[in-house]
Amino acid sequence: MFHHVKELQFNARVSRPDPKFARLLLQQFGGPNGELKAAMQYFIQAFPCKKAYPDKYDMLMDIATEEFSHLEIVGATIQMLLTGVNGKLKAEAESSELMQVMDGNGKREDFIHDAFVHPHFYIEGGGGPMLTDSMGNPWSGNFINANGDLTVDLRSNMGAESRAKIVYEYLMQFTDDPLVKESLSFLMTREIAHFQMFEAALESIQPNFPPGILQGDPRFSNKYFNMSDGVSDARGPWNEGVSTQLGEEYCYVQKPAEYVRETQGLTGEEVQGTARTIETNQEKSAALAAIRGAEINDSNPMKDMQWNAYDA
Amino acid sequence: MFHHVKELQFNARVSRPDPKFARLLLQQFGGPNGELKAAMQYFIQAFPCKKAYPDKYDMLMDIATEEFSHLEIVGATIQMLLTGVNGKLKAEAESSELMQVMDGNGKREDFIHDAFVHPHFYIEGGGGPMLTDSMGNPWSGNFINANGDLTVDLRSNMGAESRAKIVYEYLMQFTDDPLVKESLSFLMTREIAHFQMFEAALESIQPNFPPGILQGDPRFSNKYFNMSDGVSDARGPWNEGVSTQLGEEYCYVQKPAEYVRETQGLTGEEVQGTARTIETNQEKSAALAAIRGAEINDSNPMKDMQWNAYDA
Amino acid sequence: MFHHVKELQFNARVSRPDPKFARLLLQQFGGPNGELKAAMQYFIQAFPCKKAYPDKYDMLMDIATEEFSHLEIVGATIQMLLTGVNGKLKAEAESSELMQVMDGNGKREDFIHDAFVHPHFYIEGGGGPMLTDSMGNPWSGNFINANGDLTVDLRSNMGAESRAKIVYEYLMQFTDDPLVKESLSFLMTREIAHFQMFEAALESIQPNFPPGILQGDPRFSNKYFNMSDGVSDARGPWNEGVSTQLGEEYCYVQKPAEYVRETQGLTGEEVQGTARTIETNQEKSAALAAIRGAEINDSNPMKDMQWNAYDA
Amino acid sequence: MFHHVKELQFNARVSRPDPKFARLLLQQFGGPNGELKAAMQYFIQAFPCKKAYPDKYDMLMDIATEEFSHLEIVGATIQMLLTGVNGKLKAEAESSELMQVMDGNGKREDFIHDAFVHPHFYIEGGGGPMLTDSMGNPWSGNFINANGDLTVDLRSNMGAESRAKIVYEYLMQFTDDPLVKESLSFLMTREIAHFQMFEAALESIQPNFPPGILQGDPRFSNKYFNMSDGVSDARGPWNEGVSTQLGEEYCYVQKPAEYVRETQGLTGEEVQGTARTIETNQEKSAALAAIRGAEINDSNPMKDMQWNAYDA
Amino acid sequence: MFHHVKELQFNARVSRPDPKFARLLLQQFGGPNGELKAAMQYFIQAFPCKKAYPDKYDMLMDIATEEFSHLEIVGATIQMLLTGVNGKLKAEAESSELMQVMDGNGKREDFIHDAFVHPHFYIEGGGGPMLTDSMGNPWSGNFINANGDLTVDLRSNMGAESRAKIVYEYLMQFTDDPLVKESLSFLMTREIAHFQMFEAALESIQPNFPPGILQGDPRFSNKYFNMSDGVSDARGPWNEGVSTQLGEEYCYVQKPAEYVRETQGLTGEEVQGTARTIETNQEKSAALAAIRGAEINDSNPMKDMQWNAYDA
Amino acid sequence: MFHHVKELQFNARVSRPDPKFARLLLQQFGGPNGELKAAMQYFIQAFPCKKAYPDKYDMLMDIATEEFSHLEIVGATIQMLLTGVNGKLKAEAESSELMQVMDGNGKREDFIHDAFVHPHFYIEGGGGPMLTDSMGNPWSGNFINANGDLTVDLRSNMGAESRAKIVYEYLMQFTDDPLVKESLSFLMTREIAHFQMFEAALESIQPNFPPGILQGDPRFSNKYFNMSDGVSDARGPWNEGVSTQLGEEYCYVQKPAEYVRETQGLTGEEVQGTARTIETNQEKSAALAAIRGAEINDSNPMKDMQWNAYDA
């Protein structure tokens, strides 16, 4: 179960209202690489490893819960940046109804103008945050990656933390409020911390490549197809020398269309540039399937299941 | 900030795996009236009332946090109902690669068949819950209603709790597992409890009708337009007698198209059936705007804002 | 069937073009609390009560049809606010092709500038309304709440009307065109009227709480969990005294995590603070199920169904 | 304004409940080529031509209103096909709570099984239609095409009617209920009728090709690029002979990549195979811009706009 | 398979950065009528006609591939219009961290201001294009129309090309960069070319109306319902004289509601104004079904399928 | 520009129709980790590095183009698995219209039954693939991650390839057709190959951690917050010892809520467990900003931009 304490994890402060920056900051509230995405992603990934991998479950729940706490920091900052909007909508409602003429000092004209910064804040959210990104797109379950395999999920998370980090880096360039920058810097740094935690967890699982159980076909794992030709067909460690994980020698296919025709659609390819064979591959897959299958099945009984015990 | 304790709020248990019911239960995990929707709705509504209405803020955060805890119960139940899927996907991966013939006992055929219960569980989520409803639609920020006004938000919440309640009621008819039913009954009952809490909170705000600040135009608040005619033009307390909140006498417009033509598009209507006037209305709006505006503005200073103090 | 008469229900007028306000007004055309949402929600809710509850069917169709008529008013107002855009896109197309230099008076530059108010109006909709909200989000079937139970649906509608009302209230603050304000005031007032109609209809159904058939478990309907602690743990009528509908005494759980551990996940709770029991509950559920089931089943024959008779 | 009469435009009937076909039929209720899409598309297209093209406005509103009436027919049919579901959900709610054992005749088991036909019908919609397609995807404003130009919109409509027609044709193959087929046949035929109406309206506008105002560059309007090569590079009236509307001779580019390199990215192309020139083109664009711009601008005054007059 | 050559199909150039126009141009990158929509629509339509209609398959793949090439032109143009943004985000990141005061020349203030043109470009895409329209809405599979019937699909394509054409026409009015206009003019003209190709392909299929196989019911194909009445009930070739394709005489129903009541919901209608009969219709449907079914079935063997042969 | 050759990159074959597996395979056609997602992600990432990093541009376009070629393989396989559906829809249309009784052999009943495998295939797509996942959800631009920084994008791609790999691994378990498995195995293996290419490319960029320019705050980069407590608070290399990339000693915060209160929301924290300081950090950020900014800005002139030269 969750518990909430009213203190924020980080002392979020704001120097002055800034609805424009509030709009930008929505990107990390309801955007695809924002805090809710991170929180929900780790939370959902945690379910299938509750029994079989309780240490990873603990880590995922620690970080998920921290991300919920960051979501709160972002929301609190947006709310402080919007200070004045909610109150004004109440206080000026009446003047609206009276349809009075402009009062000379232009304040009302300014308020009307402000609404175009981000209409959602003014006419739908009423001066509070909404669960959208900076363009008003609603948060989507599509943002979540959770595939029931830690060697996949942890890599998804390293990608996700990288993206969250760069969005904070970009955001920091669009405010000059030092108090807001403090919070952004804290939040950005935590993405760096989390990245390394997920990486360490991944390394603690061996083997972890390729992700999942099945080994790749050695005829196709070290081919590079030169599908885009023209002035610069670059060569680099991604298509020459040996591959990073499997240590196979790259085979560079210069003219893929011709090659495909000649090989009848790559049928009849021989294994080359690698010591792996189809047979060793199958053995490795079978062995790994046995191990991982047992880890999971043995820790998940098939009847009278209870999520947890209670230790009063 | 949030904190997580590994014990569930309610002792969720499951008698045996049931991927079919797991699919149905997704409706309350990632569906429009599910637990995440409730949690996020109250969480987001809480931000704008943090300073001005700390008691309502406390209530919203209490219930939001409970809903997150319910989300966890629903997810845990889905996970237990899916017991076996994740492990099987690992253990049988190798047999898949070997492309062996069926083993006579049909187990593999059954597993293939199972996938059609809900493909997402088998080929995307890998045996864990996904953030969708029972049809696979992703959760959407569109589900959230938060409009910066407690007389609106609390009514939205009463509607939301009603819907969440009925979905649990429907769900209970599609499982015969007594342990699952226990959890569903608990969750359903909490919607009933929350409904009454929101209702009490709404009643503690006076006046609360109409929601917001502006009073309605007395020429149009008690008209009923008979826009659908035919065999049964029903009369009832919604179009005869006095209205529930404003106590105005209903005026029934029998033939709206003709009436609209005669009144030149309802211009020149007179106030009738009510003691309210345009003038008293404006006074009431103005008075309320002054009060509500002050409540909010006075508690939200416009510079050097800090979300909360820390009491070590 | 529907019929359209070319006269608007309300005499919508506009003093001068204002594409900026047209953008804001989209919120009630294609937004989540706008007129199409309302119209479609009531229209869809009406289907299941056609036979069993013809009086409610009539009311839902009356109001749904009025909301379609309001959608037309909103669209017409947007179109009038966009006057000039469609014609300009046609008339200046040629000057665009000639790639002539600016004509000194800056008119063309202004037109280019205008497009950034809301690009959709200029480069997609061609000067007419689009079925989106003010941020350009497409209208979604997700906006609709219809759950096959009037005690739920009518509450959803009261929430929906409250939200529609406040959005109009907010919108009225962002235009100074008195003619536009007249239409907005009419539309806002109708939401107030509809709210009361739905409330009256709900009251005419007894019992209507809890919504649906099933009664809540008396062990859990009057507990309040203090899930958010810190400086202000507020007490109020939502967690002390008796509950609004069931009249049960609240039990306040000060430290939920500890309480949950002590009670082994709330198992073994006793009923307290209420006269309801599990037994009386079941009787009440059973009785209500019998009544409501009969109301619906008896009026819906299972074969040779015809939607309606025709009375020439 | 709209008006509703309780009689359906077509006498929709159903022989017996069939939740499976109800599911399929959702495709035309809330799907991308369904009745709501058609209704809303024509309704929205109508706004910008209200003043300048009142005859087209009338046609669009006639057909839009008929499509709303068809939406009602589809919804009514779905409701009748679902007969029994709503009542059963009420009547059996209580038996669910009692957690009674199966009653031998398997009825309850069947009901549980039924829910997997389309879970939305059973646990969310409560036995009524929902605004989704047959897979549960919510209706989307994205379905609408309306671009502020009748020579475009009417072509969009001819495409839309074609799609709606084929979906009904497909649907008719999946039911054997002759009463349902009658309604489907009526609805399908009306798409054929509407197609021809839109085509006639398009032909009444001259010139109508290319759609819009601007003429195409004669250097590029008659080239055919052979971008997909291999066994069958087909020649046909779409890449040889003269083009359908402009009557230009096709130029077939056999090897596009080489051609593009040789022509420096198609710069320096000459006009060939057509009598059109850049100059005559500009004249035609300018003339058309003047005419269409005037048609629209002259009929839409820029101030004190009123949507319509009222003739009591 | 696809191949990429680094040269663009058209020599896209840009005179100077213009993030504002880059935003507008997104409409054709990730918008509903943009290049990706066109490419994917034709690509997907091609699959079912690969075997039975290889000439149409070739045409669809030619045009699909050209549209992918156009997508690249649009993306390249957006990227050039955004020149400076990506580099600035890198170079100024550090100055952001140092939280230095403004440097007097206002450059930094300008950069902050720029972000509001289109926040996605600055804080999410990092100075590159995103797969959205100009309002930030993500591209959706909903944009695609592909219905497994060429007489439908080709009509969908004529609609799609019309819309793509008008959006380019509109876009050309919002930039004064002659180099950008050159590219837009090329792209716009290609839509005109493609329209005619699809039209020619449609004409090469006979009969092609009604789309699909089933003929319409002659009782309902020539009725016009006057569903919108009022000042202007227009008559025109869409409701008087003979219909465009079937050559049937229109029957104008002046008062649909009364007519429907009188005819008991259109039951008992007689065929009038047409030589078609229900019998001749069925014969025509049957004959066409036999032909089209055979064309498809005969070219698609039911086992040991191979997509294509390889000719080295 | 793109070019298409009719031969597939891999010789996709299918033994017999299997609409059920066709449905599952949609997951990699229009799903979140499918081929279109991969193709579009790399294609879009390529734009901003065209000038500054032509070698990475080449690699991204090579792989993007291969993914388009894989999309074609998946689509072709789906189409072959659906063999018979399109033809049947044509051939049986007529029999539908005749409303004939069942023909004894049940074939027609089977066809009706088949539609429920995946209604989209039968009543919308007409026997061809659709741009959705296996549950019918439309492909979404939300699936794309592209953030204008190769140290982020390449990590996103490693995550994406991992997910694509596991989905193929899962899919292989749900078909027994050896020909289909061959294609799946090829496609799965290519994800493994691509993963390593992206990893090699990332390693060729130094420094690449943290992603982007800004270094993290050394006070917060090595803290681990124990946010989820209970039975198992696991310790592991992710929260003890030194971090993977920065080599900092972890500081484990046992009781975060108390710690946060004591530190006044983490203000006043000291750097500990690391040699990094705020000062060295800023120097590193500044140096990196200068380098990366120059790399990009120097290769992207600010006027008269041309995407590429043409070498005939």
Short mmCIF file of N, CA, C and O in Angstrom, two decimals, chain E residues 41-87:
data_model
loop_
_atom_site.label_atom_id
_atom_site.label_comp_id
_atom_site.label_asym_id
_atom_site.label_seq_id
_atom_site.Cartn_x
_atom_site.Cartn_y
_atom_site.Cartn_z
N GLN E 41 -1.09 4.59 -46.37
CA GLN E 41 -2.39 4.17 -46.89
C GLN E 41 -2.22 3.34 -48.17
O GLN E 41 -2.82 2.25 -48.28
N TYR E 42 -1.41 3.78 -49.08
CA TYR E 42 -1.26 3.06 -50.35
C TYR E 42 -0.47 1.77 -50.12
O TYR E 42 -0.77 0.74 -50.72
N PHE E 43 0.53 1.85 -49.25
CA PHE E 43 1.33 0.67 -48.92
C PHE E 43 0.44 -0.45 -48.36
O PHE E 43 0.55 -1.61 -48.75
N ILE E 44 -0.46 -0.08 -47.47
CA ILE E 44 -1.32 -1.09 -46.85
C ILE E 44 -2.39 -1.60 -47.81
O ILE E 44 -2.72 -2.78 -47.83
N GLN E 45 -2.91 -0.69 -48.62
CA GLN E 45 -3.90 -1.13 -49.62
C GLN E 45 -3.29 -2.12 -50.62
O GLN E 45 -4.00 -2.94 -51.20
N ALA E 46 -1.98 -2.01 -50.82
CA ALA E 46 -1.33 -2.84 -51.85
C ALA E 46 -1.33 -4.33 -51.49
O ALA E 46 -1.43 -5.18 -52.38
N PHE E 47 -1.21 -4.63 -50.20
CA PHE E 47 -1.07 -6.05 -49.82
C PHE E 47 -2.15 -6.95 -50.42
O PHE E 47 -1.83 -7.96 -51.06
N PRO E 48 -3.45 -6.65 -50.21
CA PRO E 48 -4.43 -7.62 -50.70
C PRO E 48 -4.51 -7.71 -52.22
O PRO E 48 -5.12 -8.65 -52.73
N CYS E 49 -3.94 -6.77 -52.97
CA CYS E 49 -4.06 -6.92 -54.43
C CYS E 49 -2.76 -7.40 -55.07
O CYS E 49 -2.67 -7.46 -56.29
N LYS E 50 -1.80 -7.79 -54.26
CA LYS E 50 -0.52 -8.27 -54.79
C LYS E 50 -0.68 -9.36 -55.84
O LYS E 50 -0.06 -9.31 -56.90
N LYS E 51 -1.49 -10.33 -55.57
CA LYS E 51 -1.59 -11.48 -56.47
C LYS E 51 -2.65 -11.27 -57.55
O LYS E 51 -2.43 -11.54 -58.72
N ALA E 52 -3.82 -10.79 -57.14
CA ALA E 52 -4.94 -10.75 -58.08
C ALA E 52 -4.84 -9.57 -59.05
O ALA E 52 -5.27 -9.66 -60.19
N TYR E 53 -4.29 -8.48 -58.55
CA TYR E 53 -4.25 -7.27 -59.39
C TYR E 53 -2.85 -6.70 -59.40
O TYR E 53 -2.60 -5.61 -58.86
N PRO E 54 -1.89 -7.41 -60.03
CA PRO E 54 -0.49 -6.98 -59.93
C PRO E 54 -0.25 -5.60 -60.55
O PRO E 54 0.68 -4.90 -60.12
N ASP E 55 -1.06 -5.21 -61.53
CA ASP E 55 -0.84 -3.88 -62.10
C ASP E 55 -1.22 -2.79 -61.11
O ASP E 55 -0.51 -1.79 -60.97
N LYS E 56 -2.30 -3.00 -60.39
CA LYS E 56 -2.70 -2.01 -59.38
C LYS E 56 -1.72 -2.04 -58.21
O LYS E 56 -1.41 -1.02 -57.61
N TYR E 57 -1.25 -3.25 -57.91
CA TYR E 57 -0.22 -3.35 -56.86
C TYR E 57 0.99 -2.51 -57.22
O TYR E 57 1.51 -1.75 -56.40
N ASP E 58 1.43 -2.63 -58.46
CA ASP E 58 2.59 -1.87 -58.90
C ASP E 58 2.34 -0.36 -58.77
O ASP E 58 3.18 0.38 -58.25
N MET E 59 1.18 0.07 -59.19
CA MET E 59 0.87 1.50 -59.11
C MET E 59 0.83 1.98 -57.65
O MET E 59 1.39 3.01 -57.30
N LEU E 60 0.18 1.19 -56.81
CA LEU E 60 0.09 1.59 -55.40
C LEU E 60 1.48 1.67 -54.78
O LEU E 60 1.78 2.59 -54.00
N MET E 61 2.35 0.72 -55.10
CA MET E 61 3.69 0.74 -54.51
C MET E 61 4.54 1.86 -55.11
O MET E 61 5.37 2.45 -54.42
N ASP E 62 4.35 2.15 -56.38
CA ASP E 62 5.05 3.31 -56.97
C ASP E 62 4.69 4.59 -56.22
O ASP E 62 5.56 5.37 -55.84
N ILE E 63 3.42 4.78 -56.02
CA ILE E 63 2.98 6.04 -55.41
C ILE E 63 3.29 6.04 -53.92
O ILE E 63 3.72 7.06 -53.36
N ALA E 64 3.10 4.90 -53.25
CA ALA E 64 3.46 4.82 -51.82
C ALA E 64 4.92 5.20 -51.63
O ALA E 64 5.27 5.98 -50.73
N THR E 65 5.78 4.64 -52.46
CA THR E 65 7.20 4.90 -52.30
C THR E 65 7.52 6.36 -52.60
O THR E 65 8.38 6.97 -51.95
N GLU E 66 6.83 6.92 -53.57
CA GLU E 66 7.03 8.35 -53.82
C GLU E 66 6.61 9.16 -52.60
O GLU E 66 7.26 10.13 -52.23
N GLU E 67 5.53 8.77 -51.97
CA GLU E 67 5.06 9.52 -50.79
C GLU E 67 6.07 9.40 -49.64
O GLU E 67 6.29 10.36 -48.89
N PHE E 68 6.68 8.24 -49.46
CA PHE E 68 7.75 8.16 -48.46
C PHE E 68 8.87 9.15 -48.82
O PHE E 68 9.44 9.80 -47.95
N SER E 69 9.15 9.26 -50.10
CA SER E 69 10.19 10.19 -50.54
C SER E 69 9.77 11.63 -50.29
O SER E 69 10.62 12.50 -50.04
N HIS E 70 8.49 11.89 -50.39
CA HIS E 70 7.98 13.22 -50.06
C HIS E 70 8.05 13.47 -48.56
O HIS E 70 8.34 14.58 -48.12
N LEU E 71 7.73 12.45 -47.80
CA LEU E 71 7.87 12.59 -46.34
C LEU E 71 9.28 13.03 -45.98
O LEU E 71 9.48 13.89 -45.12
N GLU E 72 10.24 12.48 -46.69
CA GLU E 72 11.63 12.85 -46.44
C GLU E 72 11.89 14.31 -46.83
O GLU E 72 12.60 15.03 -46.12
N ILE E 73 11.29 14.75 -47.92
CA ILE E 73 11.44 16.15 -48.33
C ILE E 73 10.85 17.07 -47.27
O ILE E 73 11.46 18.09 -46.91
N VAL E 74 9.69 16.73 -46.79
CA VAL E 74 9.04 17.58 -45.78
C VAL E 74 9.89 17.59 -44.51
O VAL E 74 10.15 18.65 -43.92
N GLY E 75 10.37 16.43 -44.08
CA GLY E 75 11.20 16.36 -42.88
C GLY E 75 12.49 17.15 -43.04
O GLY E 75 12.91 17.87 -42.13
N ALA E 76 13.09 17.03 -44.22
CA ALA E 76 14.34 17.76 -44.47
C ALA E 76 14.10 19.26 -44.43
O ALA E 76 14.91 20.03 -43.89
N THR E 77 12.96 19.68 -44.97
CA THR E 77 12.64 21.11 -44.97
C THR E 77 12.41 21.60 -43.54
O THR E 77 12.91 22.66 -43.15
N ILE E 78 11.67 20.83 -42.76
CA ILE E 78 11.46 21.21 -41.35
C ILE E 78 12.81 21.31 -40.65
O ILE E 78 13.10 22.27 -39.92
N GLN E 79 13.66 20.32 -40.86
CA GLN E 79 14.98 20.34 -40.22
C GLN E 79 15.77 21.58 -40.60
O GLN E 79 16.37 22.24 -39.74
N MET E 80 15.75 21.95 -41.86
CA MET E 80 16.49 23.15 -42.27
C MET E 80 15.86 24.40 -41.68
O MET E 80 16.56 25.33 -41.28
N LEU E 81 14.53 24.42 -41.60
CA LEU E 81 13.86 25.58 -40.99
C LEU E 81 14.19 25.69 -39.50
O LEU E 81 14.11 26.78 -38.92
N LEU E 82 14.58 24.59 -38.90
CA LEU E 82 14.93 24.59 -37.47
C LEU E 82 16.44 24.76 -37.25
O LEU E 82 16.91 24.61 -36.12
N THR E 83 17.17 25.04 -38.31
CA THR E 83 18.62 25.18 -38.15
C THR E 83 18.93 26.15 -37.01
O THR E 83 18.36 27.22 -36.92
N GLY E 84 19.82 25.72 -36.17
CA GLY E 84 20.20 26.55 -35.05
C GLY E 84 19.65 26.09 -33.71
O GLY E 84 20.26 26.30 -32.68
N VAL E 85 18.49 25.45 -33.76
CA VAL E 85 17.86 25.08 -32.49
C VAL E 85 18.66 23.97 -31.80
O VAL E 85 19.03 24.08 -30.63
N ASN E 86 18.96 22.93 -32.50
CA ASN E 86 19.67 21.80 -31.91
C ASN E 86 21.04 22.25 -31.37
O ASN E 86 21.41 21.96 -30.24
N GLY E 87 21.78 23.00 -32.17
CA GLY E 87 23.10 23.46 -31.74
C GLY E 87 23.01 24.36 -30.53
O GLY E 87 23.81 24.27 -29.59
#
